[in-house]
């Protein structure tokens, strides 16, 4: 996994390296050279190529001075322009401004004409920028945005560390040391390259799950396997009014590889499942139109042999359903996944989450998360990482905040990598939370029912005795890749949730390749 960091986390990593003896000027030299190499790859050559480096005040601008000097030495036609009074330059940035001028390259005040180039390097503002743009910097950002959006042929825009002020979409962002949270979650850049400049980042609260991590986190099979060795899942879901969500959850668990899947539901849901999913077991767990607390007795035989339980999709939000979820949390001594209506009915009783000693995974979207935290949806969307981390700490369990760049947060940092390469996470901890960010999953998943499929997939991996955070994270990764596979088959606007469920096995195979069992 790789870290994605806050400005404060990156500042602390910088300071640790400088305290150990590497100067800020040396780090700036490494950063600028890394960006210059990326620019040269973008140019595809040197002769006749024009590059404008737009530098702001501070370390980001200092990186830009190095970029300009290195590119000029490589034979590129470089214009280095600034948006501040050079008398305000200081420290490492001032040092590299002097080196730039000594190399025969003048840093000139920014003018509109300077954006005419093959590549523009945005070295205006880094992660430390706060406040409103003004003066030459504001004009430069406006010009860059217009150039990359309206001109033809358009210049390519390469940003140093982060796209400046979030106002310009970069073709490439060269992240220095580690990618920043504001870049990872925003639609501000088409591509990100992380440049190793000698700043190890060991302390971060958010880490990105990569394909190799998902690969080692997938359950392994062997010739002696049987049905129960692949895990047994029970789904308590659906109502006579809402049948489809329960079927999608059961299908997600089956397609994710659970050896046994039992759907405990109302009679209409069972009838629908008989017609569409013959391979799963069924239990009529209610004589009425919804599931109530007596569903646990009616499904007791299935629950006795279960390895994980999924509760919530299509359940409804009445008093009976609330009593069912409350009783399940208090009595079931096995991993439980709560989604959809199971979350909604517990919004006023979240203290039961933290009281539970067995693994618990919550899978809210932004609206459900807002209800659980008792905040506005806008507050959740403003800082999704913070919302997921706060929820994991408050509720003492794994929280999957669904959406673009799904987050899987858990207390005490959650995931650990064992010596055999497998991913595990503790059952129950109460320390500071850490989150795993999922880099896959596109707009094709923005359709009804895909979350129900994910709930079943998570339950399947928990049933296979994966840790709650690691199992949920790997299931989210597989689910995201499955969405992309379904989109290739159906087109990006034609995907339905069933397509995603059916693509789960192919997704697992793609992640494992070229390392099959």
Short mmCIF file of C-alpha atoms in Angstrom, two decimals:
data_model
loop_
_atom_site.label_atom_id
_atom_site.label_comp_id
_atom_site.label_asym_id
_atom_site.label_seq_id
_atom_site.Cartn_x
_atom_site.Cartn_y
_atom_site.Cartn_z
CA UNK A 1 0.00 0.00 0.00
CA UNK A 2 1.08 3.58 -0.51
CA UNK A 3 0.26 6.53 1.73
CA UNK A 4 -1.84 9.55 0.86
CA UNK A 5 -1.09 12.32 3.30
CA UNK A 6 -2.34 15.55 4.77
CA UNK A 7 -0.16 18.69 4.62
CA UNK A 8 0.67 18.21 8.30
CA UNK A 9 1.73 14.58 7.82
CA UNK A 10 3.96 15.61 4.91
CA UNK A 11 5.43 18.49 6.89
CA UNK A 12 6.35 16.14 9.72
CA UNK A 13 8.02 13.73 7.29
CA UNK A 14 9.96 16.64 5.73
CA UNK A 15 11.12 17.86 9.12
CA UNK A 16 12.25 14.39 10.16
CA UNK A 17 14.48 14.07 7.08
CA UNK A 18 15.90 17.58 7.50
CA UNK A 19 16.57 16.92 11.20
CA UNK A 20 18.45 13.77 10.19
CA UNK A 21 20.85 15.84 8.09
CA UNK A 22 19.41 16.31 4.59
CA UNK A 23 19.05 20.02 3.82
CA UNK A 24 15.91 21.62 2.45
CA UNK A 25 17.93 22.79 -0.56
CA UNK A 26 18.92 19.21 -1.39
CA UNK A 27 15.33 18.00 -1.10
CA UNK A 28 14.22 20.85 -3.38
CA UNK A 29 16.88 19.88 -5.92
CA UNK A 30 15.62 16.28 -5.94
CA UNK A 31 12.03 17.44 -6.29
CA UNK A 32 12.75 19.76 -9.19
CA UNK A 33 14.77 17.13 -11.02
CA UNK A 34 11.95 14.59 -10.63
CA UNK A 35 9.46 17.05 -12.14
CA UNK A 36 11.89 17.94 -14.95
CA UNK A 37 12.24 14.26 -15.88
CA UNK A 38 8.44 13.95 -16.02
CA UNK A 39 8.25 17.03 -18.26
CA UNK A 40 10.86 15.60 -20.63
CA UNK A 41 8.82 12.40 -20.94
CA UNK A 42 5.76 14.49 -21.76
CA UNK A 43 7.63 16.52 -24.37
CA UNK A 44 8.90 13.45 -26.18
CA UNK A 45 12.00 15.39 -27.24
CA UNK A 46 13.97 18.56 -26.65
CA UNK A 47 14.65 20.36 -29.93
CA UNK A 48 12.29 23.27 -30.50
CA UNK A 49 10.16 22.43 -27.49
CA UNK A 50 8.92 25.27 -25.31
CA UNK A 51 8.23 25.05 -21.60
CA UNK A 52 6.93 27.75 -19.30
CA UNK A 53 7.50 27.32 -15.57
CA UNK A 54 5.17 29.50 -13.50
CA UNK A 55 6.58 29.92 -9.98
CA UNK A 56 4.89 31.21 -6.86
CA UNK A 57 6.35 32.33 -3.61
CA UNK A 58 7.51 29.53 -1.33
CA UNK A 59 8.86 26.01 -1.68
CA UNK A 60 6.63 25.09 -4.61
CA UNK A 61 8.13 27.99 -6.55
CA UNK A 62 11.61 26.89 -5.44
CA UNK A 63 10.94 23.47 -6.97
CA UNK A 64 9.98 25.33 -10.15
CA UNK A 65 13.32 27.16 -10.24
CA UNK A 66 15.09 23.80 -10.24
CA UNK A 67 12.79 22.52 -13.01
CA UNK A 68 13.60 25.54 -15.19
CA UNK A 69 17.36 25.22 -14.63
CA UNK A 70 17.43 21.48 -15.40
CA UNK A 71 15.29 21.81 -18.53
CA UNK A 72 17.39 24.72 -19.85
CA UNK A 73 20.51 22.61 -19.45
CA UNK A 74 18.77 19.84 -21.42
CA UNK A 75 18.30 22.19 -24.37
CA UNK A 76 14.63 22.98 -23.90
CA UNK A 77 13.45 26.56 -24.55
CA UNK A 78 12.44 27.58 -21.05
CA UNK A 79 10.64 30.64 -19.77
CA UNK A 80 10.63 30.94 -15.99
CA UNK A 81 8.14 33.49 -14.69
CA UNK A 82 7.11 34.47 -11.18
CA UNK A 83 4.02 35.94 -9.54
CA UNK A 84 5.78 37.63 -6.60
CA UNK A 85 8.42 40.19 -5.75
CA UNK A 86 11.76 38.39 -5.70
CA UNK A 87 12.71 40.32 -2.58
CA UNK A 88 10.30 38.04 -0.75
CA UNK A 89 12.17 34.84 -1.70
CA UNK A 90 13.95 33.14 1.18
CA UNK A 91 15.58 29.93 2.32
CA UNK A 92 15.97 27.07 -0.13
CA UNK A 93 13.79 28.82 -2.72
CA UNK A 94 16.11 31.87 -2.72
CA UNK A 95 19.14 29.57 -3.02
CA UNK A 96 17.72 27.93 -6.15
CA UNK A 97 16.65 31.27 -7.61
CA UNK A 98 20.31 32.33 -7.42
CA UNK A 99 21.41 29.04 -9.04
CA UNK A 100 18.88 29.59 -11.83
CA UNK A 101 20.18 33.07 -12.55
CA UNK A 102 23.78 31.85 -12.37
CA UNK A 103 22.88 29.29 -15.07
CA UNK A 104 21.85 32.16 -17.37
CA UNK A 105 18.06 31.85 -16.99
CA UNK A 106 16.21 34.95 -15.81
CA UNK A 107 13.07 34.67 -13.75
CA UNK A 108 10.73 37.31 -15.18
CA UNK A 109 7.40 38.66 -13.94
CA UNK A 110 4.43 36.66 -15.21
CA UNK A 111 2.57 37.96 -18.28
CA UNK A 112 -0.35 36.51 -20.21
CA UNK A 113 1.84 35.68 -23.23
CA UNK A 114 3.92 33.26 -21.17
CA UNK A 115 1.29 30.51 -21.32
CA UNK A 116 2.06 29.91 -25.00
CA UNK A 117 4.12 26.71 -24.67
CA UNK A 118 4.13 22.97 -25.28
CA UNK A 119 4.16 22.27 -21.54
CA UNK A 120 3.34 24.59 -18.66
CA UNK A 121 4.74 23.69 -15.26
CA UNK A 122 2.44 24.82 -12.45
CA UNK A 123 4.75 25.58 -9.51
CA UNK A 124 2.52 28.25 -8.01
CA UNK A 125 1.17 26.82 -4.77
CA UNK A 126 1.76 23.72 -2.71
CA UNK A 127 -0.12 22.06 0.11
CA UNK A 128 0.49 24.99 2.44
CA UNK A 129 -1.61 27.45 0.45
CA UNK A 130 -4.64 28.95 2.21
CA UNK A 131 -6.82 31.95 1.44
CA UNK A 132 -7.91 33.65 -1.76
CA UNK A 133 -5.93 34.08 -4.95
CA UNK A 134 -5.10 37.66 -5.82
CA UNK A 135 -2.93 39.79 -8.09
CA UNK A 136 -0.58 38.10 -10.61
CA UNK A 137 -1.19 34.66 -9.08
CA UNK A 138 -4.92 34.93 -9.71
CA UNK A 139 -4.32 36.07 -13.29
CA UNK A 140 -1.87 33.21 -13.88
CA UNK A 141 -4.30 30.56 -12.61
CA UNK A 142 -7.08 32.00 -14.80
CA UNK A 143 -4.79 31.97 -17.83
CA UNK A 144 -3.68 28.39 -17.19
CA UNK A 145 -7.27 27.21 -16.86
CA UNK A 146 -8.27 28.94 -20.08
CA UNK A 147 -5.24 27.62 -21.98
CA UNK A 148 -5.77 23.97 -21.09
CA UNK A 149 -9.54 24.12 -21.60
CA UNK A 150 -9.96 26.29 -24.69
CA UNK A 151 -6.79 26.42 -26.78
CA UNK A 152 -5.93 24.18 -29.70
CA UNK A 153 -3.38 22.79 -29.79
CA UNK A 154 -3.57 22.93 -26.04
CA UNK A 155 -0.49 22.95 -23.83
CA UNK A 156 0.01 20.13 -21.40
CA UNK A 157 -0.08 21.13 -17.76
CA UNK A 158 2.24 19.50 -15.24
CA UNK A 159 1.67 20.45 -11.60
CA UNK A 160 4.27 20.28 -8.86
CA UNK A 161 2.94 18.27 -5.91
CA UNK A 162 -0.68 19.53 -6.15
CA UNK A 163 -2.64 21.44 -8.82
CA UNK A 164 -2.60 25.07 -7.71
CA UNK A 165 -5.58 26.20 -5.65
CA UNK A 166 -7.74 23.42 -7.09
CA UNK A 167 -8.65 25.74 -9.98
CA UNK A 168 -6.69 24.08 -12.79
CA UNK A 169 -7.05 20.47 -13.95
CA UNK A 170 -3.57 19.13 -14.60
CA UNK A 171 -2.60 16.53 -17.18
CA UNK A 172 -0.03 15.24 -14.70
CA UNK A 173 0.73 15.94 -11.07
CA UNK A 174 4.13 14.92 -9.78
CA UNK A 175 3.55 14.21 -6.09
CA UNK A 176 6.68 14.72 -4.02
CA UNK A 177 7.34 11.97 -1.51
CA UNK A 178 3.71 10.87 -1.32
CA UNK A 179 0.39 11.71 -2.93
CA UNK A 180 -1.70 14.27 -1.08
CA UNK A 181 -5.26 13.69 0.06
CA UNK A 182 -6.52 16.76 -1.79
CA UNK A 183 -5.27 15.32 -5.08
CA UNK A 184 -6.41 11.77 -4.46
CA UNK A 185 -10.02 12.68 -3.73
CA UNK A 186 -10.44 15.65 -6.09
CA UNK A 187 -10.95 15.51 -9.83
CA UNK A 188 -8.03 17.89 -10.26
CA UNK A 189 -5.57 15.84 -12.29
CA UNK A 190 -5.64 13.22 -15.03
CA UNK A 191 -2.62 11.31 -13.74
CA UNK A 192 -0.37 11.24 -10.70
CA UNK A 193 3.27 10.17 -10.46
CA UNK A 194 4.78 9.79 -7.02
CA UNK A 195 8.42 10.88 -7.02
CA UNK A 196 10.78 9.36 -4.47
CA UNK A 197 12.88 12.29 -3.24
CA UNK A 198 14.22 10.61 -0.12
CA UNK A 199 11.38 11.43 2.28
CA UNK A 200 10.01 8.17 3.70
CA UNK A 201 6.41 8.49 4.85
CA UNK A 202 5.78 5.98 7.61
CA UNK A 203 3.00 7.72 9.54
CA UNK A 204 -0.23 8.32 7.66
CA UNK A 205 -3.86 7.73 8.49
CA UNK A 206 -4.90 6.91 4.91
CA UNK A 207 -3.26 4.31 2.68
CA UNK A 208 -4.20 3.30 -0.87
CA UNK A 209 -4.88 -0.38 -1.57
CA UNK A 210 -3.04 -1.38 -4.74
CA UNK A 211 -3.61 -4.41 -6.95
CA UNK A 212 -0.78 -6.41 -5.39
CA UNK A 213 -2.30 -5.81 -1.94
CA UNK A 214 -5.70 -7.00 -3.13
CA UNK A 215 -4.05 -10.05 -4.72
CA UNK A 216 -2.44 -11.27 -1.49
CA UNK A 217 -5.65 -10.48 0.39
CA UNK A 218 -7.79 -12.79 -1.75
CA UNK A 219 -8.57 -16.21 -0.28
CA UNK A 220 -6.44 -18.99 -1.70
CA UNK A 221 -7.93 -22.31 -2.80
CA UNK A 222 -6.46 -25.79 -2.71
CA UNK A 223 -7.38 -29.21 -4.19
CA UNK A 224 -8.78 -30.43 -0.89
CA UNK A 225 -11.30 -27.58 -0.51
CA UNK A 226 -14.98 -28.25 0.11
CA UNK A 227 -18.05 -26.04 0.42
CA UNK A 228 -17.63 -25.08 4.05
CA UNK A 229 -13.93 -24.28 3.65
CA UNK A 230 -14.98 -21.38 1.39
CA UNK A 231 -17.14 -19.85 4.09
CA UNK A 232 -20.85 -19.80 4.90
CA UNK A 233 -22.88 -16.59 4.65
CA UNK A 234 -26.41 -15.88 5.89
CA UNK A 235 -28.25 -12.87 4.45
CA UNK A 236 -31.06 -11.37 6.53
CA UNK A 237 -32.52 -9.04 3.96
CA UNK A 238 -35.53 -7.98 1.94
CA UNK A 239 -39.25 -7.59 2.53
CA UNK A 240 -42.37 -8.33 0.54
CA UNK A 241 -42.25 -4.75 -0.70
CA UNK A 242 -38.55 -4.82 -1.68
CA UNK A 243 -37.31 -8.14 -3.05
CA UNK A 244 -34.47 -7.23 -5.39
CA UNK A 245 -31.94 -5.90 -2.88
CA UNK A 246 -31.86 -9.20 -0.96
CA UNK A 247 -31.26 -11.16 -4.16
CA UNK A 248 -28.38 -8.90 -5.13
CA UNK A 249 -26.78 -9.34 -1.70
CA UNK A 250 -27.03 -13.11 -1.88
CA UNK A 251 -25.73 -13.12 -5.45
CA UNK A 252 -22.80 -10.91 -4.45
CA UNK A 253 -21.84 -13.34 -1.68
CA UNK A 254 -22.12 -16.35 -3.98
CA UNK A 255 -20.16 -14.77 -6.83
CA UNK A 256 -17.47 -13.61 -4.39
CA UNK A 257 -16.82 -17.25 -3.60
CA UNK A 258 -18.78 -18.15 -0.47
CA UNK A 259 -19.29 -21.93 -0.36
CA UNK A 260 -22.76 -21.70 1.18
CA UNK A 261 -25.14 -18.76 0.98
CA UNK A 262 -28.46 -18.83 2.82
CA UNK A 263 -31.07 -16.15 2.26
CA UNK A 264 -33.37 -15.73 5.26
CA UNK A 265 -36.26 -13.55 4.14
CA UNK A 266 -40.02 -13.14 3.68
CA UNK A 267 -42.07 -15.44 1.46
CA UNK A 268 -42.10 -13.14 -1.58
CA UNK A 269 -38.34 -12.70 -1.45
CA UNK A 270 -37.88 -16.47 -1.19
CA UNK A 271 -40.17 -17.00 -4.20
CA UNK A 272 -38.15 -14.52 -6.23
CA UNK A 273 -34.90 -16.18 -5.16
CA UNK A 274 -36.22 -19.64 -6.13
CA UNK A 275 -36.76 -18.32 -9.64
CA UNK A 276 -33.45 -16.50 -10.05
CA UNK A 277 -30.76 -17.97 -7.74
CA UNK A 278 -31.29 -21.73 -7.45
CA UNK A 279 -27.81 -22.33 -6.04
CA UNK A 280 -28.42 -20.58 -2.71
CA UNK A 281 -30.30 -21.98 0.28
CA UNK A 282 -33.51 -20.29 1.43
CA UNK A 283 -35.29 -19.93 4.73
CA UNK A 284 -38.67 -18.26 5.16
CA UNK A 285 -37.87 -16.27 8.28
CA UNK A 286 -41.18 -14.44 8.77
CA UNK A 287 -44.90 -15.07 8.44
CA UNK A 288 -45.46 -11.37 7.79
CA UNK A 289 -44.35 -8.91 5.13
CA UNK A 290 -41.13 -7.88 6.92
CA UNK A 291 -38.45 -9.51 9.03
CA UNK A 292 -38.63 -9.07 12.79
CA UNK A 293 -36.59 -10.27 15.78
CA UNK A 294 -38.05 -13.78 15.53
CA UNK A 295 -36.15 -14.20 12.24
CA UNK A 296 -33.14 -15.25 14.31
CA UNK A 297 -35.06 -18.27 15.67
CA UNK A 298 -36.51 -19.14 12.29
CA UNK A 299 -33.03 -19.03 10.72
CA UNK A 300 -31.27 -20.52 13.75
CA UNK A 301 -29.97 -23.64 12.00
CA UNK A 302 -28.43 -21.59 9.23
CA UNK A 303 -26.98 -19.11 11.71
CA UNK A 304 -25.42 -21.90 13.79
CA UNK A 305 -23.21 -22.91 10.86
CA UNK A 306 -22.67 -19.41 9.48
CA UNK A 307 -19.26 -17.72 9.36
CA UNK A 308 -20.66 -14.24 8.61
CA UNK A 309 -24.02 -12.50 8.38
CA UNK A 310 -25.16 -9.67 6.08
CA UNK A 311 -28.13 -7.64 7.32
CA UNK A 312 -30.07 -4.76 5.85
CA UNK A 313 -30.64 -4.46 2.08
CA UNK A 314 -34.34 -4.08 1.37
CA UNK A 315 -35.20 -4.70 5.03
CA UNK A 316 -37.42 -1.65 5.57
CA UNK A 317 -37.32 0.73 8.53
CA UNK A 318 -40.07 -0.20 10.99
CA UNK A 319 -39.95 -1.15 14.63
CA UNK A 320 -39.74 -4.88 13.85
CA UNK A 321 -36.65 -4.34 11.74
CA UNK A 322 -35.06 -2.21 14.45
CA UNK A 323 -35.60 -4.97 17.01
CA UNK A 324 -34.11 -7.52 14.61
CA UNK A 325 -30.93 -5.53 14.05
CA UNK A 326 -30.58 -4.70 17.74
CA UNK A 327 -30.93 -8.33 18.71
CA UNK A 328 -28.48 -9.46 16.00
CA UNK A 329 -25.86 -7.01 17.26
CA UNK A 330 -26.30 -8.20 20.82
CA UNK A 331 -26.48 -11.95 20.22
CA UNK A 332 -24.63 -13.01 17.06
CA UNK A 333 -21.10 -14.12 17.92
CA UNK A 334 -19.71 -13.93 14.39
CA UNK A 335 -18.84 -11.17 11.90
CA UNK A 336 -21.79 -9.00 10.87
CA UNK A 337 -22.11 -6.59 7.92
CA UNK A 338 -24.76 -3.87 8.26
CA UNK A 339 -25.99 -1.98 5.21
CA UNK A 340 -28.87 0.16 4.00
CA UNK A 341 -31.99 -0.10 6.20
CA UNK A 342 -30.07 -1.84 8.98
CA UNK A 343 -28.03 1.35 9.31
CA UNK A 344 -31.04 3.62 9.07
CA UNK A 345 -32.97 1.90 11.86
CA UNK A 346 -29.93 2.10 14.16
CA UNK A 347 -29.17 5.80 13.62
CA UNK A 348 -30.43 6.61 17.14
CA UNK A 349 -28.77 3.62 18.80
CA UNK A 350 -25.21 3.74 17.50
CA UNK A 351 -23.86 3.01 20.98
CA UNK A 352 -24.64 -0.65 20.24
CA UNK A 353 -21.94 -0.62 17.55
CA UNK A 354 -19.17 0.14 20.02
CA UNK A 355 -20.60 -2.26 22.61
CA UNK A 356 -20.29 -5.21 20.26
CA UNK A 357 -17.20 -7.41 20.75
CA UNK A 358 -17.39 -9.43 17.53
CA UNK A 359 -16.35 -7.98 14.15
CA UNK A 360 -18.76 -5.44 12.71
CA UNK A 361 -18.63 -3.72 9.31
CA UNK A 362 -20.87 -0.76 8.47
CA UNK A 363 -21.27 0.16 4.79
CA UNK A 364 -22.94 3.61 4.56
CA UNK A 365 -23.11 5.96 1.61
CA UNK A 366 -22.76 9.67 2.38
CA UNK A 367 -26.42 10.13 3.33
CA UNK A 368 -26.43 7.17 5.70
CA UNK A 369 -23.12 8.32 7.18
CA UNK A 370 -24.60 11.75 7.86
CA UNK A 371 -27.48 10.16 9.77
CA UNK A 372 -25.13 7.97 11.81
CA UNK A 373 -22.89 10.91 12.73
CA UNK A 374 -25.84 13.30 13.10
CA UNK A 375 -24.35 15.85 10.70
CA UNK A 376 -25.31 17.30 7.34
CA UNK A 377 -24.48 15.38 4.17
CA UNK A 378 -22.44 18.40 3.06
CA UNK A 379 -20.21 17.93 6.11
CA UNK A 380 -19.49 14.34 5.11
CA UNK A 381 -18.78 15.24 1.48
CA UNK A 382 -16.52 18.15 2.47
CA UNK A 383 -13.99 15.75 4.05
CA UNK A 384 -14.87 12.12 3.44
CA UNK A 385 -11.65 10.82 4.97
CA UNK A 386 -12.27 12.69 8.20
CA UNK A 387 -15.88 11.45 8.33
CA UNK A 388 -14.84 7.82 7.85
CA UNK A 389 -12.08 8.08 10.47
CA UNK A 390 -14.37 9.79 12.99
CA UNK A 391 -17.04 7.13 12.49
CA UNK A 392 -14.57 4.27 12.95
CA UNK A 393 -13.29 5.79 16.19
CA UNK A 394 -16.75 6.61 17.54
CA UNK A 395 -18.35 3.28 16.67
CA UNK A 396 -15.32 1.08 17.38
CA UNK A 397 -15.72 -0.94 14.19
CA UNK A 398 -14.87 -1.02 10.48
CA UNK A 399 -16.69 1.62 8.43
CA UNK A 400 -16.92 1.49 4.63
CA UNK A 401 -17.81 4.96 3.34
CA UNK A 402 -18.96 4.27 -0.19
CA UNK A 403 -18.54 6.66 -3.10
CA UNK A 404 -15.80 7.89 -5.41
CA UNK A 405 -12.61 6.60 -3.74
CA UNK A 406 -14.38 4.38 -1.20
CA UNK A 407 -12.78 4.49 2.25
CA UNK A 408 -12.49 1.56 4.64
CA UNK A 409 -11.69 2.91 8.10
CA UNK A 410 -11.07 0.99 11.32
CA UNK A 411 -9.78 1.69 14.82
CA UNK A 412 -6.04 1.43 15.52
CA UNK A 413 -5.02 1.76 11.91
CA UNK A 414 -6.52 -1.63 11.13
CA UNK A 415 -4.63 -3.42 8.39
CA UNK A 416 -1.32 -5.15 8.91
CA UNK A 417 0.73 -7.13 6.40
CA UNK A 418 1.94 -10.47 7.74
CA UNK A 419 5.25 -12.10 6.83
CA UNK A 420 3.57 -14.41 4.31
CA UNK A 421 2.18 -11.39 2.47
CA UNK A 422 -1.42 -11.82 3.61
CA UNK A 423 -3.43 -8.92 4.96
CA UNK A 424 -5.01 -9.10 8.39
CA UNK A 425 -6.65 -6.64 10.74
CA UNK A 426 -7.45 -6.91 14.45
CA UNK A 427 -10.94 -7.91 15.54
CA UNK A 428 -11.46 -5.10 17.96
CA UNK A 429 -9.32 -2.11 18.88
CA UNK A 430 -10.04 1.27 20.34
CA UNK A 431 -7.08 3.38 19.22
CA UNK A 432 -6.83 6.10 16.53
CA UNK A 433 -8.43 5.04 13.28
CA UNK A 434 -6.71 4.44 9.98
CA UNK A 435 -8.33 4.16 6.56
CA UNK A 436 -7.69 2.23 3.38
CA UNK A 437 -8.68 4.08 0.20
CA UNK A 438 -9.88 2.15 -2.83
CA UNK A 439 -8.52 3.60 -6.11
CA UNK A 440 -10.85 1.65 -8.43
CA UNK A 441 -14.56 1.99 -9.09
CA UNK A 442 -16.04 4.43 -11.58
CA UNK A 443 -19.38 6.03 -12.41
CA UNK A 444 -20.72 2.72 -13.72
CA UNK A 445 -21.24 1.77 -10.05
CA UNK A 446 -23.58 4.74 -9.55
CA UNK A 447 -26.69 2.64 -10.11
CA UNK A 448 -29.21 1.09 -7.74
CA UNK A 449 -28.21 -2.19 -6.14
CA UNK A 450 -24.43 -2.14 -6.55
CA UNK A 451 -24.08 -1.43 -2.85
CA UNK A 452 -26.16 -4.53 -2.08
CA UNK A 453 -23.78 -6.59 -4.20
CA UNK A 454 -20.86 -5.12 -2.26
CA UNK A 455 -22.48 -6.06 1.06
CA UNK A 456 -22.65 -9.69 -0.03
CA UNK A 457 -19.08 -9.62 -1.31
CA UNK A 458 -17.79 -8.24 1.99
CA UNK A 459 -19.70 -10.89 3.95
CA UNK A 460 -18.17 -13.60 1.74
CA UNK A 461 -14.62 -12.52 2.55
CA UNK A 462 -15.39 -12.16 6.26
CA UNK A 463 -16.84 -15.68 6.15
CA UNK A 464 -13.50 -16.81 4.75
CA UNK A 465 -11.96 -15.55 8.01
CA UNK A 466 -10.43 -12.39 6.62
CA UNK A 467 -10.06 -9.52 9.10
CA UNK A 468 -12.91 -7.00 8.98
CA UNK A 469 -10.92 -4.09 7.54
CA UNK A 470 -8.73 -6.11 5.21
CA UNK A 471 -11.65 -8.26 4.03
CA UNK A 472 -13.85 -5.24 3.40
CA UNK A 473 -11.06 -3.40 1.57
CA UNK A 474 -10.27 -6.33 -0.73
CA UNK A 475 -13.99 -6.84 -1.44
CA UNK A 476 -14.31 -3.15 -2.36
CA UNK A 477 -11.33 -3.45 -4.72
CA UNK A 478 -12.77 -6.55 -6.41
CA UNK A 479 -16.16 -4.82 -6.66
CA UNK A 480 -14.57 -1.75 -8.31
CA UNK A 481 -12.76 -3.85 -10.91
CA UNK A 482 -15.96 -5.81 -11.53
CA UNK A 483 -17.72 -2.53 -12.31
CA UNK A 484 -15.09 -1.71 -14.93
CA UNK A 485 -15.46 -5.18 -16.47
CA UNK A 486 -19.24 -4.79 -16.61
CA UNK A 487 -18.85 -1.35 -18.22
CA UNK A 488 -16.65 -2.80 -20.97
CA UNK A 489 -19.35 -5.35 -21.72
CA UNK A 490 -22.43 -3.16 -21.45
CA UNK A 491 -21.16 0.36 -21.98
CA UNK A 492 -20.66 2.86 -19.15
CA UNK A 493 -24.34 3.86 -18.98
CA UNK A 494 -25.85 0.39 -19.40
CA UNK A 495 -24.50 -1.35 -16.30
CA UNK A 496 -26.95 -2.70 -13.72
CA UNK A 497 -26.11 -4.22 -10.36
CA UNK A 498 -26.62 -7.79 -11.53
CA UNK A 499 -23.92 -7.21 -14.18
CA UNK A 500 -21.51 -6.22 -11.43
CA UNK A 501 -22.30 -9.33 -9.39
CA UNK A 502 -21.78 -11.55 -12.41
CA UNK A 503 -18.41 -9.89 -13.11
CA UNK A 504 -16.99 -10.60 -9.63
CA UNK A 505 -15.35 -13.94 -10.56
CA UNK A 506 -13.71 -12.39 -13.63
CA UNK A 507 -12.52 -9.51 -11.48
CA UNK A 508 -10.88 -11.93 -9.04
CA UNK A 509 -9.20 -13.72 -11.94
CA UNK A 510 -7.91 -10.43 -13.38
CA UNK A 511 -6.45 -9.38 -10.03
CA UNK A 512 -4.78 -12.75 -9.55
CA UNK A 513 -3.29 -12.89 -13.06
CA UNK A 514 -0.54 -13.78 -13.71
CA UNK A 515 -0.46 -15.42 -10.27
CA UNK A 516 -3.28 -18.02 -10.25
CA UNK A 517 -3.77 -20.37 -7.31
#
